[in-house]
Tab-separated table of C-alpha atoms and ligand atoms in Angstrom:
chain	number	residue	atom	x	y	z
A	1	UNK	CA	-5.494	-2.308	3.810
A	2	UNK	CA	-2.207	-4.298	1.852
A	3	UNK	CA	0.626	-2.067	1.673
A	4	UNK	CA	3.604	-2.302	-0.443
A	5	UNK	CA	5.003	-5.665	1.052
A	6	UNK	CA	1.289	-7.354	0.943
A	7	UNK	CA	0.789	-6.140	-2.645
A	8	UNK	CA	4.435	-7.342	-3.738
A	9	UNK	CA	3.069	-10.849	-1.942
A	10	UNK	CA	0.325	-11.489	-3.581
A	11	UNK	CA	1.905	-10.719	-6.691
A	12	UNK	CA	4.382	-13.479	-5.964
A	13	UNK	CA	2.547	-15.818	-5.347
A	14	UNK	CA	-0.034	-15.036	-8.427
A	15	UNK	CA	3.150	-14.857	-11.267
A	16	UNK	CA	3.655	-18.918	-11.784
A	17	UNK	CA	-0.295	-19.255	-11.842
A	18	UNK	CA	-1.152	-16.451	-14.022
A	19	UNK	CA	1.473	-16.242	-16.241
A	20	UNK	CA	1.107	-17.570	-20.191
A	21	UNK	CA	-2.896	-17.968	-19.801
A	22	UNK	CA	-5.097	-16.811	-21.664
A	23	UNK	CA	-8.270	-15.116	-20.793
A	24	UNK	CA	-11.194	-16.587	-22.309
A	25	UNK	CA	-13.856	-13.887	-21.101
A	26	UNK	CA	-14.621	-11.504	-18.076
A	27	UNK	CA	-17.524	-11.738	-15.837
A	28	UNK	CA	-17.977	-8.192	-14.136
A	29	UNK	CA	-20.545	-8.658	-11.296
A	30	UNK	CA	-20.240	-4.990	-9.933
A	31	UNK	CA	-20.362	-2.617	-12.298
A	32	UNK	CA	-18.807	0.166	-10.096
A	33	UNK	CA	-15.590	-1.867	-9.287
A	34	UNK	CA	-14.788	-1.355	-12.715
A	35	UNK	CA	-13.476	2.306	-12.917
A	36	UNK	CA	-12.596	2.596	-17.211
A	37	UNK	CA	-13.971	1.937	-19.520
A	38	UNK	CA	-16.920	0.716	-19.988
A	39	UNK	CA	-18.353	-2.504	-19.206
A	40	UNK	CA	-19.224	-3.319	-22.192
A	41	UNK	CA	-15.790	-2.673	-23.701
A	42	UNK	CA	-14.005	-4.001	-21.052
A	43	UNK	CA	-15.631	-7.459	-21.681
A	44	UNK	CA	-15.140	-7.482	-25.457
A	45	UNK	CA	-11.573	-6.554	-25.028
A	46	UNK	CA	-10.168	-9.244	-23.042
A	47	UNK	CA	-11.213	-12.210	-24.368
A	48	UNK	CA	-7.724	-13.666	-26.347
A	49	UNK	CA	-5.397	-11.507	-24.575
A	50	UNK	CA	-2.611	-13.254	-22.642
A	51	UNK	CA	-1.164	-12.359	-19.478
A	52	UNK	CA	1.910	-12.018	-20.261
A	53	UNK	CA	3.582	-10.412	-16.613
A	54	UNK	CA	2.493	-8.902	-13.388
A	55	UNK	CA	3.948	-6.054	-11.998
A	56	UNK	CA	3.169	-3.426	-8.890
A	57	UNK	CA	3.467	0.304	-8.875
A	58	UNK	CA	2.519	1.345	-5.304
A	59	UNK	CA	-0.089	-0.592	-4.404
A	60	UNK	CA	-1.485	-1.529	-7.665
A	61	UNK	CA	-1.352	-4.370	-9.762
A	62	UNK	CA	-0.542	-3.857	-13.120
A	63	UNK	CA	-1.095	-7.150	-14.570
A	64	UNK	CA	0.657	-6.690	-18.352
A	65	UNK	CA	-1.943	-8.590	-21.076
A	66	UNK	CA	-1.397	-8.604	-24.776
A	67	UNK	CA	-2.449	-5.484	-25.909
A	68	UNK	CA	-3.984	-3.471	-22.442
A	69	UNK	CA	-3.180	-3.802	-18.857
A	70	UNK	CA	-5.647	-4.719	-16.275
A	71	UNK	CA	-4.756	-3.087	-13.495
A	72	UNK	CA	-5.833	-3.237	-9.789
A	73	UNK	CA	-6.062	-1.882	-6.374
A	74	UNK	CA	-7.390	-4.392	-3.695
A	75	UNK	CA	-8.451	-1.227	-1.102
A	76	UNK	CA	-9.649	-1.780	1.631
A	77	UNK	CA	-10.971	-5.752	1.843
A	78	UNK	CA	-10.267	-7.018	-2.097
A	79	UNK	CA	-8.323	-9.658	-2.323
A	80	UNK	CA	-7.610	-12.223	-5.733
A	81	UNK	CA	-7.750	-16.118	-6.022
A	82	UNK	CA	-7.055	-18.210	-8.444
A	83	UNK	CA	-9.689	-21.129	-8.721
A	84	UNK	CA	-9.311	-24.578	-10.721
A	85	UNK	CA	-11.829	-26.394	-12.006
A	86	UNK	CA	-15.254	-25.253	-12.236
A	87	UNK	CA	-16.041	-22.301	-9.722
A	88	UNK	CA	-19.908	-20.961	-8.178
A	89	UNK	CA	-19.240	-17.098	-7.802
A	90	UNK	CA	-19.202	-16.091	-4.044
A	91	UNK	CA	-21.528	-13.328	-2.546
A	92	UNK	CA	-18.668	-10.885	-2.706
A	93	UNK	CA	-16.933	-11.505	-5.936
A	94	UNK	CA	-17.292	-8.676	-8.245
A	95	UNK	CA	-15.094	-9.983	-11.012
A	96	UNK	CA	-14.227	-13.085	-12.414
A	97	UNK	CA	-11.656	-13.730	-15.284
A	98	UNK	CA	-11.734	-17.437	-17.217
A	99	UNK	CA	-8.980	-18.242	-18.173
A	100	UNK	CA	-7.080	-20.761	-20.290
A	101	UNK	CA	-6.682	-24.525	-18.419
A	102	UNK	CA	-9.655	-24.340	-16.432
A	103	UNK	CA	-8.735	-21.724	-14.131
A	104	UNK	CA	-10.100	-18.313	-12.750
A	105	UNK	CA	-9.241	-15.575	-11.643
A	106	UNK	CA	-11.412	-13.895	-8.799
A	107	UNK	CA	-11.805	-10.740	-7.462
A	108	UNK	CA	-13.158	-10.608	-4.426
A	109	UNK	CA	-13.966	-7.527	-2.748
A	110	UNK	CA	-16.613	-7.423	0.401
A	111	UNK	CA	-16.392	-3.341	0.982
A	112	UNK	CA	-16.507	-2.526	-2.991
A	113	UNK	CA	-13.291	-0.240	-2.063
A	114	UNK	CA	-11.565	-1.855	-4.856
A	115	UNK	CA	-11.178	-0.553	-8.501
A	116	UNK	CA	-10.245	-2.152	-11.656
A	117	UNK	CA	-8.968	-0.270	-15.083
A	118	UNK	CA	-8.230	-1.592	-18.297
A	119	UNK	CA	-5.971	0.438	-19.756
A	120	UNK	CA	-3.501	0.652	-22.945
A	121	UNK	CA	-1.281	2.996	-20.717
A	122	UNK	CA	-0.439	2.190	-17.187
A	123	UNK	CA	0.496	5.827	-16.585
A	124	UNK	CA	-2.676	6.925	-17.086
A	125	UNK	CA	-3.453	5.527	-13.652
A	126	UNK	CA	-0.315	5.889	-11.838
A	127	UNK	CA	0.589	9.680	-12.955
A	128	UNK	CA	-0.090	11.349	-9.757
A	129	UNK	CA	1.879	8.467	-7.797
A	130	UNK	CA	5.546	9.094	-6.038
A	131	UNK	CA	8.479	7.511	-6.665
A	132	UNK	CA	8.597	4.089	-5.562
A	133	UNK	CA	10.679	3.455	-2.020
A	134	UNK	CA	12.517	0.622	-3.206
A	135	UNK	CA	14.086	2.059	-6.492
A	136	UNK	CA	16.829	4.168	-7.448
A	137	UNK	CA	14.987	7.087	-7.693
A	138	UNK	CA	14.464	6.702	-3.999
A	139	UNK	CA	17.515	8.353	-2.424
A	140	UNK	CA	18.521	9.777	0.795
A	141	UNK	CA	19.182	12.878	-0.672
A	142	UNK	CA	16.105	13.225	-3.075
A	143	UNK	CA	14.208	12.644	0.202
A	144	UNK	CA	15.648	15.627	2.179
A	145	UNK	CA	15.101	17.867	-0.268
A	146	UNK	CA	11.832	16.383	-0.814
A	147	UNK	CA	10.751	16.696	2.826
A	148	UNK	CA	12.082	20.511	2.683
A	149	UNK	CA	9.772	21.517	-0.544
A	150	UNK	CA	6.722	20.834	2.139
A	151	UNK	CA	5.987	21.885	5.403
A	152	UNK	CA	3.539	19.002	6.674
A	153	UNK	CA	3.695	16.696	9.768
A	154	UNK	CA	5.908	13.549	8.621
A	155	UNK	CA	2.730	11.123	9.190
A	156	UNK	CA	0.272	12.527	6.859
A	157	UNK	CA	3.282	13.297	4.352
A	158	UNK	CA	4.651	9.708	4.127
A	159	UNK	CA	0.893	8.485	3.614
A	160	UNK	CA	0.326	10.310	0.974
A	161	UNK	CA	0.915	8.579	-1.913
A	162	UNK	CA	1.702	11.184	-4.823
A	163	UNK	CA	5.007	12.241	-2.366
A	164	UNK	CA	6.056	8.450	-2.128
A	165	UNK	CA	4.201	5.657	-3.259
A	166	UNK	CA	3.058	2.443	-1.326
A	167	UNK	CA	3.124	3.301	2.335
A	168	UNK	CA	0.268	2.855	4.906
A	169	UNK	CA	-0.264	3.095	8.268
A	170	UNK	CA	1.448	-0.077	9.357
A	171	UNK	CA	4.998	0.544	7.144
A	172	UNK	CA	4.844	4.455	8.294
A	173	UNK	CA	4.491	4.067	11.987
A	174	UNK	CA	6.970	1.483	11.840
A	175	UNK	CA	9.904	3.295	9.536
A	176	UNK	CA	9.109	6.136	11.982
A	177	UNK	CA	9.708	4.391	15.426
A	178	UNK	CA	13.030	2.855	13.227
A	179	UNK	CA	14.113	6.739	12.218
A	180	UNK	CA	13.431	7.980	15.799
A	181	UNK	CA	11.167	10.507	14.696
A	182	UNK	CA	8.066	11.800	16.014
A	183	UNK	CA	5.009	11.646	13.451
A	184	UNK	CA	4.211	15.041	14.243
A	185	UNK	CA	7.496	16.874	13.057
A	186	UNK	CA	7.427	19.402	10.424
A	187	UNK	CA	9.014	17.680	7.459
A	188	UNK	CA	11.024	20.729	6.654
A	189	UNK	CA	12.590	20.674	9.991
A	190	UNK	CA	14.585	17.160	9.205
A	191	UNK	CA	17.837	17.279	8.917
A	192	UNK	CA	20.430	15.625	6.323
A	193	UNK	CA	20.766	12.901	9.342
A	194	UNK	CA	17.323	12.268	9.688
A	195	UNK	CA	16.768	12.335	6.108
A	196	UNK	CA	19.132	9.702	6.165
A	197	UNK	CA	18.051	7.766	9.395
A	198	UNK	CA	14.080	7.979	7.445
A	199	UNK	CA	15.230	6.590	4.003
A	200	UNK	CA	17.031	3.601	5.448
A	201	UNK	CA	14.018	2.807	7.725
A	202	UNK	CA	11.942	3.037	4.891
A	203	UNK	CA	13.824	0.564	3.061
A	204	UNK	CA	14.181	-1.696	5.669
A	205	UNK	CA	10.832	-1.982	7.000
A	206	UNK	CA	9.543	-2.305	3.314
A	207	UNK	CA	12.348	-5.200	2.784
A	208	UNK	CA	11.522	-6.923	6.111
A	209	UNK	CA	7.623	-6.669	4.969
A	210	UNK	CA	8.390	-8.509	1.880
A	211	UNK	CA	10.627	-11.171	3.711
A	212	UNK	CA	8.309	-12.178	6.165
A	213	UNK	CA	5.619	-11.744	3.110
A	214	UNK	CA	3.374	-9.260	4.736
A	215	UNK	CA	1.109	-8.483	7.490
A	216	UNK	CA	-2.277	-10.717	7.783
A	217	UNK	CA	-4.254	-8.056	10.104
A	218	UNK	CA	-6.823	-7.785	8.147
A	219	UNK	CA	-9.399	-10.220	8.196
A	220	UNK	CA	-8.576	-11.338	4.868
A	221	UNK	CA	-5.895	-13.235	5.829
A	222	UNK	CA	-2.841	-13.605	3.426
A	223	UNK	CA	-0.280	-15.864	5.208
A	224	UNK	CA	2.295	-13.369	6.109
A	225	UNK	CA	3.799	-13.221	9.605
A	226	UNK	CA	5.108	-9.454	10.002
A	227	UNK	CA	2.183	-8.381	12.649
A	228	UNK	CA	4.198	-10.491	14.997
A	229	UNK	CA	7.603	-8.079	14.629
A	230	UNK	CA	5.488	-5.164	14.892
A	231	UNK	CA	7.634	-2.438	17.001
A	232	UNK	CA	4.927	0.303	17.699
A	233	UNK	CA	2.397	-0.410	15.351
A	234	UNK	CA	-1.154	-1.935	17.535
A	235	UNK	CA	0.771	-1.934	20.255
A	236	UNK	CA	-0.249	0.820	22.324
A	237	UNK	CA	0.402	0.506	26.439
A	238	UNK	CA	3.103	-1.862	25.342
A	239	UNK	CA	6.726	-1.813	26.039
A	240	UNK	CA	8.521	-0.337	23.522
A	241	UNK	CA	11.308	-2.681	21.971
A	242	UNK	CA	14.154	-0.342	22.199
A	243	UNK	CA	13.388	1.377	25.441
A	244	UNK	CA	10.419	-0.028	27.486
A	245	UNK	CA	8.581	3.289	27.591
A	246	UNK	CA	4.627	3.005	26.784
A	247	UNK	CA	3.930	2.703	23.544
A	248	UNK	CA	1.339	5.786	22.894
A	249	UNK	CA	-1.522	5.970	19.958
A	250	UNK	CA	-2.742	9.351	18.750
A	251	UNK	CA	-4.633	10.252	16.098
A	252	UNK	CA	-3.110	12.035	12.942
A	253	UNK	CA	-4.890	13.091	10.208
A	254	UNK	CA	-7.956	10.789	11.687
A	255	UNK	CA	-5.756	7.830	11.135
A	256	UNK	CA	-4.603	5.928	14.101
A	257	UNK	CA	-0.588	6.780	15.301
A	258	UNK	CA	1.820	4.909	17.328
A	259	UNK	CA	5.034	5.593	18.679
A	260	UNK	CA	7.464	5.806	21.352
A	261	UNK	CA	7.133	9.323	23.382
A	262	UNK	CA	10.847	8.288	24.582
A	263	UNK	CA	12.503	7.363	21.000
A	264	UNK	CA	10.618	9.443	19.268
A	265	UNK	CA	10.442	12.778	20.858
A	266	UNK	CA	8.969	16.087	19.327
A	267	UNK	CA	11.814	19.070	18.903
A	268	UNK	CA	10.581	21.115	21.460
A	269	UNK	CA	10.235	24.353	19.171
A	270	UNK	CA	7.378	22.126	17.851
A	271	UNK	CA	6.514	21.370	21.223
A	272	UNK	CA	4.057	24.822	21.177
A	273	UNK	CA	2.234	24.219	17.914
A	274	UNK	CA	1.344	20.724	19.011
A	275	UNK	CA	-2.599	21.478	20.425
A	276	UNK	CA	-2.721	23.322	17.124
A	277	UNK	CA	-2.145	20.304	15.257
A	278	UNK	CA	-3.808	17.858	17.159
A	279	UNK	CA	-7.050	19.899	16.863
A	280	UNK	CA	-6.762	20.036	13.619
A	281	UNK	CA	-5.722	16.456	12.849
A	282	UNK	CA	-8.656	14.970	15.240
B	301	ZN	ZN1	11.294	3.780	22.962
């Protein structure tokens, strides 16, 4: 699934195409990728409006029109093109947008994970959603204090997206080998170091995403090159970067966990409540 960094890619690269056109009308092929409103709203309302910016919030894409913003998240295997010329729909694509100077936009979206809202208020959609990791609101000391008004294992807690917005698997596991912490600590056992350590490996990892323009694991392939600077991350029974020790994958929360048992050991007090959680978790 695109994180943060894929998300903030393929919004890069869509800007110069997108920007300034207009649509001419919307052909929705799957009714249920479109969560509000109505079908038969949604394609009355965009004919005329212009795209006038593209934005992301997590890992949305809040794509600014006129007088409404489209906005959407690719889940799980959508994925957006823009087409010139004339264009025969795919099997997958559940939405297409023509637009102004013979172009179109596509969704494309083989496990129908994606949704699509047109909406006069983004907020509507993003209300529940974190603060973003790469903005000022995103401090070291906002996330101590943050991490200390829960009591959850740092894994699950950094997924979920109404604490901070954008990460996935891939970024987590990653700022979490960088921190030297283990995913299963408590988060209101971190200290103002840690804290500290967490925030700037969440930065970085997000920043080094971007710069490298992603991670093309899944089988949609989007051109980025960060799955080859992976330092945990797919790479269990490998040597970890910093030490050598065996990379190790467990399963938190049912999703898929690596780390270094060396870097990124458990405080032992947690040591004892560790079956607990991994029965739970699995
Ligand atoms: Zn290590």
């Amino acid at each position: 699934m695109p994180e943060l960094p894929e998300v903030e890619t393929i919004i890069r690269a869509l800007r110069p195409a997108l920007i300034g056109k207009v649509i001419l009308s919307a052909d929705l092929r799957w009714k249920r990728t479109l969560a509000s409103p109505s079908p038969a709203k949604f394609r009355k309302s965009l004919p005329g409006q212009q795209i006038q910016d593209i934005y992301r919030r997590a890992k949305f894409l809040d794509v600014k029109l006129s007088h409404a913003h489209l906005i959407i998240h690719l889940r799980m295997s959508g994925d957006l093109l823009v087409v010139l010329g004339g264009y025969q729909p795919g099997k997958h694509d559940r939405l297409l947008l023509k637009l102004t100077d013979d172009m179109t936009l596509v969704f494309s979206d083989p496990r129908k994970f994606g949704r699509v809202w047109l909406v006069e208020d983004p907020g509507v959609v993003f209300q529940d959603l974190g603060p973003e990791p790469l903005s000022d609101e995103f401090t070291p000391l906002w996330l101590h204090a943050a991490l200390h008004a829960r009591r959850r294992k740092l894994k699950t807690l950094l997924l979920d997206q109404t604490f901070l917005a954008g990460l996935g698997n891939i970024y987590t596991d990653e700022a979490l080998h960088t921190a030297r912490l283990h995913p299963l600590t408590s988060s209101d056992k971190i200290t103002v170091e840690q804290a500290n350590s967490l925030w700037m490996a969440i930065r970085q990892v997000l920043e080094e995403g971007i710069r490298r323009n992603g991670a093309s694991i899944d089988w949609v392939y989007r051109g980025g090159d960060f799955q080859n600077h992976f330092r945990v991350y797919g790479r269990q029974g490998e040597a970890c970067p910093v030490c050598g020790t065996s990379i190790e994958r467990i399963l938190v929360g049912q999703r898929g966990t690596h780390y270094c048992p060396q870097c990124q050991a458990l405080p032992e007090e947690e040591m004892a409540d560790l079956s607990v959680i991994h029965q739970k978790d699995c």
